[in-house]
mmCIF file of C-alpha atoms in Angstrom:
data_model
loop_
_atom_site.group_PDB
_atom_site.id
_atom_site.type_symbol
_atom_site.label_atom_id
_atom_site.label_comp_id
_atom_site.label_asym_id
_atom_site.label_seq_id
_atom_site.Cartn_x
_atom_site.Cartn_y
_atom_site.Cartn_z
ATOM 1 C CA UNK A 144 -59.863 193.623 38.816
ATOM 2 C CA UNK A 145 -59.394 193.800 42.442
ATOM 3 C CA UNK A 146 -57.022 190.945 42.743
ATOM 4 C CA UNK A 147 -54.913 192.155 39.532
ATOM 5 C CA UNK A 148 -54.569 195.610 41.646
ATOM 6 C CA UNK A 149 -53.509 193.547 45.334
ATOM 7 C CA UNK A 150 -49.642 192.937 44.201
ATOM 8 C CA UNK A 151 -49.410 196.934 43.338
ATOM 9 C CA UNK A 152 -51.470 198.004 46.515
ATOM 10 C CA UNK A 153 -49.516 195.455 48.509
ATOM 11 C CA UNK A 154 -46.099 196.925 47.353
ATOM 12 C CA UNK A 155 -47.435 200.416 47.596
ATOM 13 C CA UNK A 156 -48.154 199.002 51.483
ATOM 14 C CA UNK A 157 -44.288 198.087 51.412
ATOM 15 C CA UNK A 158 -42.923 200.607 50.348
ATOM 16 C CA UNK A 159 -44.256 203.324 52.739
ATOM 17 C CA UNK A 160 -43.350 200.952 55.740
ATOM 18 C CA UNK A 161 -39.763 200.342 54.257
ATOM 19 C CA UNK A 162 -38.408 204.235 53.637
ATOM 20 C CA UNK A 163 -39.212 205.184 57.287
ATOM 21 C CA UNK A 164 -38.036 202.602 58.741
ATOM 22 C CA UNK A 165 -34.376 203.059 56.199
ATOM 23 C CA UNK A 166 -34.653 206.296 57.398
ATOM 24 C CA UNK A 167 -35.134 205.234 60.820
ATOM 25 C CA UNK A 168 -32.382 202.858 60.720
ATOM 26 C CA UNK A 169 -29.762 205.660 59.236
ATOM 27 C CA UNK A 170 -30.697 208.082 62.010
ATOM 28 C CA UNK A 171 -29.892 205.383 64.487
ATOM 29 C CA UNK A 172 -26.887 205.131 63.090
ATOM 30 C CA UNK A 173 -25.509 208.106 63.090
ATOM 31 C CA UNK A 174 -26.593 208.568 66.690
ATOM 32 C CA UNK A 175 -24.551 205.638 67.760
ATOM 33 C CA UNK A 176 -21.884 206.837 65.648
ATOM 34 C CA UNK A 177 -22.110 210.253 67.243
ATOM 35 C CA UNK A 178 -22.075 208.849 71.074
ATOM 36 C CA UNK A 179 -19.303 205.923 70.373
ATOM 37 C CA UNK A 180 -17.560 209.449 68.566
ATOM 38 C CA UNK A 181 -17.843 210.880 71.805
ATOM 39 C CA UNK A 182 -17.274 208.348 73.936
ATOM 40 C CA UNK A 183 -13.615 207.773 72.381
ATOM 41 C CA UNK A 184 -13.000 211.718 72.259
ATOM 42 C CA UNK A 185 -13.901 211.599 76.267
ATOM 43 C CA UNK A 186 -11.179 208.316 76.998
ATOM 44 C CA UNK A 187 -8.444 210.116 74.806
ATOM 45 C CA UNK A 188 -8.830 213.472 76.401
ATOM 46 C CA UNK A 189 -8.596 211.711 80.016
ATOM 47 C CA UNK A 190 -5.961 209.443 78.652
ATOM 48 C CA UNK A 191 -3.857 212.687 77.436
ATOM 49 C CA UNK A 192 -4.532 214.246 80.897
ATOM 50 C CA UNK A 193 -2.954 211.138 82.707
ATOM 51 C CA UNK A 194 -0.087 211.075 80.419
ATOM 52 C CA UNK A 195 0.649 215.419 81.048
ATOM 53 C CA UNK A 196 0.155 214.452 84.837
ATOM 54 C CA UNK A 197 2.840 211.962 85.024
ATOM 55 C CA UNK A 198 5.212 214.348 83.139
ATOM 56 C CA UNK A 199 4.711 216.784 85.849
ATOM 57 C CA UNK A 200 5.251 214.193 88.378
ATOM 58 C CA UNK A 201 8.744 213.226 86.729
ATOM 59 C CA UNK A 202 9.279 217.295 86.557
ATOM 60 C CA UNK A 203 8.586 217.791 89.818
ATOM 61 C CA UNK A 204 11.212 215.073 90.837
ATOM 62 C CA UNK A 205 13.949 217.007 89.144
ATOM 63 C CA UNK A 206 12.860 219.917 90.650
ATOM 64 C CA UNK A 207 13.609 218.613 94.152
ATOM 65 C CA UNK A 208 16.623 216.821 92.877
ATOM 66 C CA UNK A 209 18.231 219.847 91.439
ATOM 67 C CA UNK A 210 17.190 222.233 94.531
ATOM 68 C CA UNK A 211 19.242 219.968 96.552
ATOM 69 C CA UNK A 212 22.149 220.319 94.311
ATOM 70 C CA UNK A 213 21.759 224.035 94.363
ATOM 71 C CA UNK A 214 21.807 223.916 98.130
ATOM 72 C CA UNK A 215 25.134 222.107 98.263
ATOM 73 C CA UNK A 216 26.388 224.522 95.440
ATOM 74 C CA UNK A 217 25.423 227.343 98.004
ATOM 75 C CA UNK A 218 27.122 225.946 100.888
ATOM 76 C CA UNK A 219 30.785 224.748 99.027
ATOM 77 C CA UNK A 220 30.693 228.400 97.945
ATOM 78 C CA UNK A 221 30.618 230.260 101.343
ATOM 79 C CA UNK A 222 33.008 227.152 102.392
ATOM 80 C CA UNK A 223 35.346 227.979 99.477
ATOM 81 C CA UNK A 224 35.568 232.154 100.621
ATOM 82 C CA UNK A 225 33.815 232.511 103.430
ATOM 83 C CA UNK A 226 31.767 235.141 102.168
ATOM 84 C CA UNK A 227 28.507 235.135 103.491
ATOM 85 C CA UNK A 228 26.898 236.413 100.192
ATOM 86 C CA UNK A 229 26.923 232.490 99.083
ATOM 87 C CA UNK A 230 24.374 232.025 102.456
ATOM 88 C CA UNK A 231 21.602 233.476 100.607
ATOM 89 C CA UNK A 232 21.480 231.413 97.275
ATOM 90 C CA UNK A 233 21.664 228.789 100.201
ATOM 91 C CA UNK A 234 19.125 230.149 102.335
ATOM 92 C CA UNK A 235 16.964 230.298 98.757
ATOM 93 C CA UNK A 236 17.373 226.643 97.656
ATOM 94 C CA UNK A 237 16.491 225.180 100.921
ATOM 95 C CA UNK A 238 13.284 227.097 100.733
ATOM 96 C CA UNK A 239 12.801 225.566 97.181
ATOM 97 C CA UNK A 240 13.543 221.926 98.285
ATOM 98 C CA UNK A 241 10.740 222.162 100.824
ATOM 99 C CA UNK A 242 8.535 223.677 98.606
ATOM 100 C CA UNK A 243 9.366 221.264 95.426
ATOM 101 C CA UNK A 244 9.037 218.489 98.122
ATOM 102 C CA UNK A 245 5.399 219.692 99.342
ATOM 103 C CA UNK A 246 4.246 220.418 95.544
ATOM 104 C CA UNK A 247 5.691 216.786 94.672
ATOM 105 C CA UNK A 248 3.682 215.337 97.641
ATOM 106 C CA UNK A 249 0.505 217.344 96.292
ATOM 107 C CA UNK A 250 0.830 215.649 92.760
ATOM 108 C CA UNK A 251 1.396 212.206 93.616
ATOM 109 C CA UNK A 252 -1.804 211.787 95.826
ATOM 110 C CA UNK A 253 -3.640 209.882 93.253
ATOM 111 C CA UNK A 254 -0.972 207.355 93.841
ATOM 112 C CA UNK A 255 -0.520 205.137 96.655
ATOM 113 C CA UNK A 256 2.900 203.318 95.883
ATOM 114 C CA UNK A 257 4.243 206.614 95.417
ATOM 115 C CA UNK A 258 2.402 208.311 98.197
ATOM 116 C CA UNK A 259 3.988 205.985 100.117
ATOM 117 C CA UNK A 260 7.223 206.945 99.069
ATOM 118 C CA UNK A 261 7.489 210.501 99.705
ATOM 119 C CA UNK A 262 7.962 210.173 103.753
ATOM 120 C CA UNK A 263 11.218 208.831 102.875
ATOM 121 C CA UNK A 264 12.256 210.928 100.600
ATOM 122 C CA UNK A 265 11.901 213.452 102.710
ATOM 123 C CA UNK A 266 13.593 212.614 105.389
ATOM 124 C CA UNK A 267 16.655 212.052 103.355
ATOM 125 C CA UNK A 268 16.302 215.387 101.807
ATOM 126 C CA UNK A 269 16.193 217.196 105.202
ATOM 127 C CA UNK A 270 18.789 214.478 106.367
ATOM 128 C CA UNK A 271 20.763 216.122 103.866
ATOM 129 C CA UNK A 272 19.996 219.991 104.605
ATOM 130 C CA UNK A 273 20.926 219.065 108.215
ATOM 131 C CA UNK A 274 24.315 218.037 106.682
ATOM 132 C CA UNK A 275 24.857 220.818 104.583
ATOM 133 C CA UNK A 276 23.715 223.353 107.640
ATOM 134 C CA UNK A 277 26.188 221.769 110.175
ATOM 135 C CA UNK A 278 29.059 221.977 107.653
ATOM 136 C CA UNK A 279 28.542 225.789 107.482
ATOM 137 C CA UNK A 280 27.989 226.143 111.740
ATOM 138 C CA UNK A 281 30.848 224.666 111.923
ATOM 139 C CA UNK A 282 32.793 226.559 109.639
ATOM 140 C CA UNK A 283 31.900 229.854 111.351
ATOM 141 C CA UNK A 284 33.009 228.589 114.439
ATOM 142 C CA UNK A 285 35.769 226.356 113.951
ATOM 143 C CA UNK A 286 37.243 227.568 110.739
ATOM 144 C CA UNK A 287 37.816 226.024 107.305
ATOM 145 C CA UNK A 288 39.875 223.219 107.789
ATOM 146 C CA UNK A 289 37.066 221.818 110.723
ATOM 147 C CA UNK A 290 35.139 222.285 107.865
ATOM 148 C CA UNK A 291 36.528 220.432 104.773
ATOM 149 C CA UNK A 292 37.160 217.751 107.332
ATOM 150 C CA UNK A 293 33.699 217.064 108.308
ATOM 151 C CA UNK A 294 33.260 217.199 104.488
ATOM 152 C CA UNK A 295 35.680 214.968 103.982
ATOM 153 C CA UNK A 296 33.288 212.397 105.857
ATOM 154 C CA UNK A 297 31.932 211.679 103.110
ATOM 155 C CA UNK A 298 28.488 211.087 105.062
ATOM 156 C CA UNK A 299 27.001 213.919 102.756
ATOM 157 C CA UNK A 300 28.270 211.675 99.595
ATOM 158 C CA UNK A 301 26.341 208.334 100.866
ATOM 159 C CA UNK A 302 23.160 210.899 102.152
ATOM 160 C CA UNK A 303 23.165 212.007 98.626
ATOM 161 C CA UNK A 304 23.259 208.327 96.887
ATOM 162 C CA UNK A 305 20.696 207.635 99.230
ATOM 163 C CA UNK A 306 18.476 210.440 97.780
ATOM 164 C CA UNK A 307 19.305 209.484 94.250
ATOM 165 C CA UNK A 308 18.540 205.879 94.496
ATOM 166 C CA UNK A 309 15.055 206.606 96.411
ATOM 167 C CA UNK A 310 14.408 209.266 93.414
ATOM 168 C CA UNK A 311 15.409 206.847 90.979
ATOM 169 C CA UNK A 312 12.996 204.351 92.180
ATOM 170 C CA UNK A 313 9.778 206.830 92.422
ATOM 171 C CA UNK A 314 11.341 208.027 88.767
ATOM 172 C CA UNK A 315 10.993 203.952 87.479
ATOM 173 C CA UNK A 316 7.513 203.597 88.699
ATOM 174 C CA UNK A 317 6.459 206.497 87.489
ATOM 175 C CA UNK A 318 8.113 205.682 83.889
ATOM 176 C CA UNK A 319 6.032 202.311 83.713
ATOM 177 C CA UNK A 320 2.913 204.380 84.820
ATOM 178 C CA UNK A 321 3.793 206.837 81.874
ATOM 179 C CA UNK A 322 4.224 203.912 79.573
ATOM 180 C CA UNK A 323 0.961 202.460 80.814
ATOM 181 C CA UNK A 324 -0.723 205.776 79.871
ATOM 182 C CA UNK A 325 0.981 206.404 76.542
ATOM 183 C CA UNK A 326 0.032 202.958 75.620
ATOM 184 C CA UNK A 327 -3.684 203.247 76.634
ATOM 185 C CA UNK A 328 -3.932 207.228 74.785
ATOM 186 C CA UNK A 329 -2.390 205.497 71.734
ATOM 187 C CA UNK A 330 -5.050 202.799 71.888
ATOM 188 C CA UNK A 331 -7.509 205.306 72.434
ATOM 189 C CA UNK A 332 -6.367 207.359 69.194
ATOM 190 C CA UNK A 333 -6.559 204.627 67.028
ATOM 191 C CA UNK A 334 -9.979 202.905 68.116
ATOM 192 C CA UNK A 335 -11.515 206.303 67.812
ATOM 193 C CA UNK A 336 -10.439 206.480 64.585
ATOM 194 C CA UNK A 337 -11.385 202.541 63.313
ATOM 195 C CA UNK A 338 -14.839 203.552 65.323
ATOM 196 C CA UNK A 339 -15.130 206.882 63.342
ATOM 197 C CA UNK A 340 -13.942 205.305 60.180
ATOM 198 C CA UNK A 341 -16.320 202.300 60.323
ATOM 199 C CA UNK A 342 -19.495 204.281 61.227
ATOM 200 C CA UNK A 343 -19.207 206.493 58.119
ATOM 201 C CA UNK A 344 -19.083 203.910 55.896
ATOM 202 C CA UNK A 345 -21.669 202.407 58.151
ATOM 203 C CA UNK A 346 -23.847 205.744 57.513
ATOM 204 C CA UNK A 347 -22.877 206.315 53.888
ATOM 205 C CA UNK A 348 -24.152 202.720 52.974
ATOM 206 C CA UNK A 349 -27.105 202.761 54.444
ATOM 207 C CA UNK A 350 -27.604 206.814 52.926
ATOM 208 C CA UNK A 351 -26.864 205.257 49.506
ATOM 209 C CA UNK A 352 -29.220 201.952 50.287
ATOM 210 C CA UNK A 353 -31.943 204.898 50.953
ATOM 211 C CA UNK A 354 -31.358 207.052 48.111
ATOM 212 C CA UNK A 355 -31.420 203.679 45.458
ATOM 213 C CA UNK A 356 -34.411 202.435 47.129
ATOM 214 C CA UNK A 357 -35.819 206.020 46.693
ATOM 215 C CA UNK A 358 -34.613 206.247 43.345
ATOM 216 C CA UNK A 359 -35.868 202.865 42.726
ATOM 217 C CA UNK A 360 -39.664 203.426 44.009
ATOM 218 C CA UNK A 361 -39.395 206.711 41.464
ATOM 219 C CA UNK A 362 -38.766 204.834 38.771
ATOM 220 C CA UNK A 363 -41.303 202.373 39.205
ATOM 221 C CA UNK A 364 -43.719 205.040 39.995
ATOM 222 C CA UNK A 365 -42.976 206.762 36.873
ATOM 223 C CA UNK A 366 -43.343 202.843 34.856
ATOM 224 C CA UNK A 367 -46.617 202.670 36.651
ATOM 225 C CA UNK A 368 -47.693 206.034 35.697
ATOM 226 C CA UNK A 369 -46.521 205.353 32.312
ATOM 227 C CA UNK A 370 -48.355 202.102 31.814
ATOM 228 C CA UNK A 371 -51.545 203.418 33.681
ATOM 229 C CA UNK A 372 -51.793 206.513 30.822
ATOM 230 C CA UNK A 373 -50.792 204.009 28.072
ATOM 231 C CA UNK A 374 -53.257 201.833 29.068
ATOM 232 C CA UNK A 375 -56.010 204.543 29.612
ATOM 233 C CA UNK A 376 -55.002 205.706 25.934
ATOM 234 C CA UNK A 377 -55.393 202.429 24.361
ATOM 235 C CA UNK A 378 -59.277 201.983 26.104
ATOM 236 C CA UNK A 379 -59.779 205.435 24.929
ATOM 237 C CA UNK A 380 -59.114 204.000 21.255
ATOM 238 C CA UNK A 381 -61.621 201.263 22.009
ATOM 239 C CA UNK A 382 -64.009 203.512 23.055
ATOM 240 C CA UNK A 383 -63.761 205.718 20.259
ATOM 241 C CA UNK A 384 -62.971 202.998 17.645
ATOM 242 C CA UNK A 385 -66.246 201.193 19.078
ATOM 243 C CA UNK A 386 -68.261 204.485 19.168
ATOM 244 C CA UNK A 387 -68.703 203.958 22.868
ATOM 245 C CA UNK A 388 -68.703 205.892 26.220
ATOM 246 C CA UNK A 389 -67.121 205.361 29.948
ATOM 247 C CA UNK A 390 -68.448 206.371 33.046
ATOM 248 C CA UNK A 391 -67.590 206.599 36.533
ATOM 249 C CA UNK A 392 -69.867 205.324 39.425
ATOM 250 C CA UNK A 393 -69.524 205.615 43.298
ATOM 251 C CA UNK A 394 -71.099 202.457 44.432
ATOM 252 C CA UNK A 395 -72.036 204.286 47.772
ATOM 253 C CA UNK A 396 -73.818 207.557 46.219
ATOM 254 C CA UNK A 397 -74.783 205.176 42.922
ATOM 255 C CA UNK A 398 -74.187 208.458 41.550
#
């Protein structure tokens, strides 16, 4: 009798070592899924914050571009009527190029092949505020036409080429930089989504590989059951037909 209850007893053994260790195993997997989750979440976020920071870098090169311009606007005005309400908007945009120029230095720290480009771009820029400063000294003291002929030097034309070609070529390597970064948040994106994607149908198989082998151990509980009080009924039928009795013993009590 022993050895026709081993195979039940040894599956009974089974099956309490195989749920836990399901269970187990889904747990793990969701932690993993939850860390790689996070993981991805962290890249993308730094990703996006790379990406934002080169915009600003390319913002803050027209912003030092276009206070230059509104420097030279100033100065061709007062040139134009001599009135010295034009010096102000003047005054105003040369304290915006140096300021654009020091908050452009600021944001390119992190870089050293543009870091080492700002030194030169800066001494074009004032270069080109010395220009614009000695066209208007010498209008005051020499008059209009002194002026427009030192203008007509065309030295502030070749400064300013000078200033657009060294912008152009921070604006290039800062454009592969951004391309570099939009490339790497897009890869980001769509790994943490194949990684996301794949670990819940990771997690729901082995959920549903639980709940059938739950389902399943049920079942086969409830056969057992069913055979143990079908087979309990049919000795009872013995007994009776047989006009015998059944007893239990404990072998250790003997009672």
């Amino acid at each position: 009798m022993n050895k026709l209850l081993e195979p039940d007893h040894r599956r009974a053994i089974r099956r309490s070592i195989i749920e836990p260790l399901a269970m187990a195993a889904v747990i793990i997997v969701l932690v993993i899924s939850g860390v790689v989750a996070l993981r991805n979440f962290r890249e993308l976020q730094q990703t996006r914050l790379r990406v934002s920071h080169s915009n600003h870098v390319l913002a803050g090169l027209r912003l030092v571009e276009a206070a230059v311009m509104d420097a030279e606007s100033g100065q061709r005005g007062f040139l134009i009527t001599g009135d010295e309400a034009y010096l102000e908007p003047f005054d105003d945009a040369v304290r915006r190029v140096r300021a654009s120029l020091n908050s452009f230095a600021s944001l390119i720290q992190d870089n050293a092949t543009q870091r080492a480009a700002v030194p030169e771009l800066r001494s074009l820029v004032e270069e080109r505020l010395a220009e614009l400063q000695h066209v208007l000294e010498v209008r005051e003291h020499e008059g209009l036409a002194a002026a427009q002929q030192t203008v007509a030097s065309a030295t502030g034309k070749r400064t300013m080429d000078r200033i657009h070609a060294k912008a152009q070529s921070i604006r290039e390597v800062e454009y592969q930089l951004l391309m570099t970064r939009e490339n790497a948040a897009a890869l980001s994106y769509h790994s943490g989504i194949s990684t996301s994607i794949l670990s819940t149908l990771t997690g729901l198989l082995l959920v549903g590989g639980v709940l059938y082998l739950l389902e399943h151990n049920r079942r086969k509980a409830e056969r057992s059951a069913l055979d143990l009080r079908t087979t309990r009924e049919r000795l009872q039928l013995a007994l009776d037909a047989a006009e015998m009795g059944s007893w239990n013993i404990n072998p250790d009590t003997r009672q």
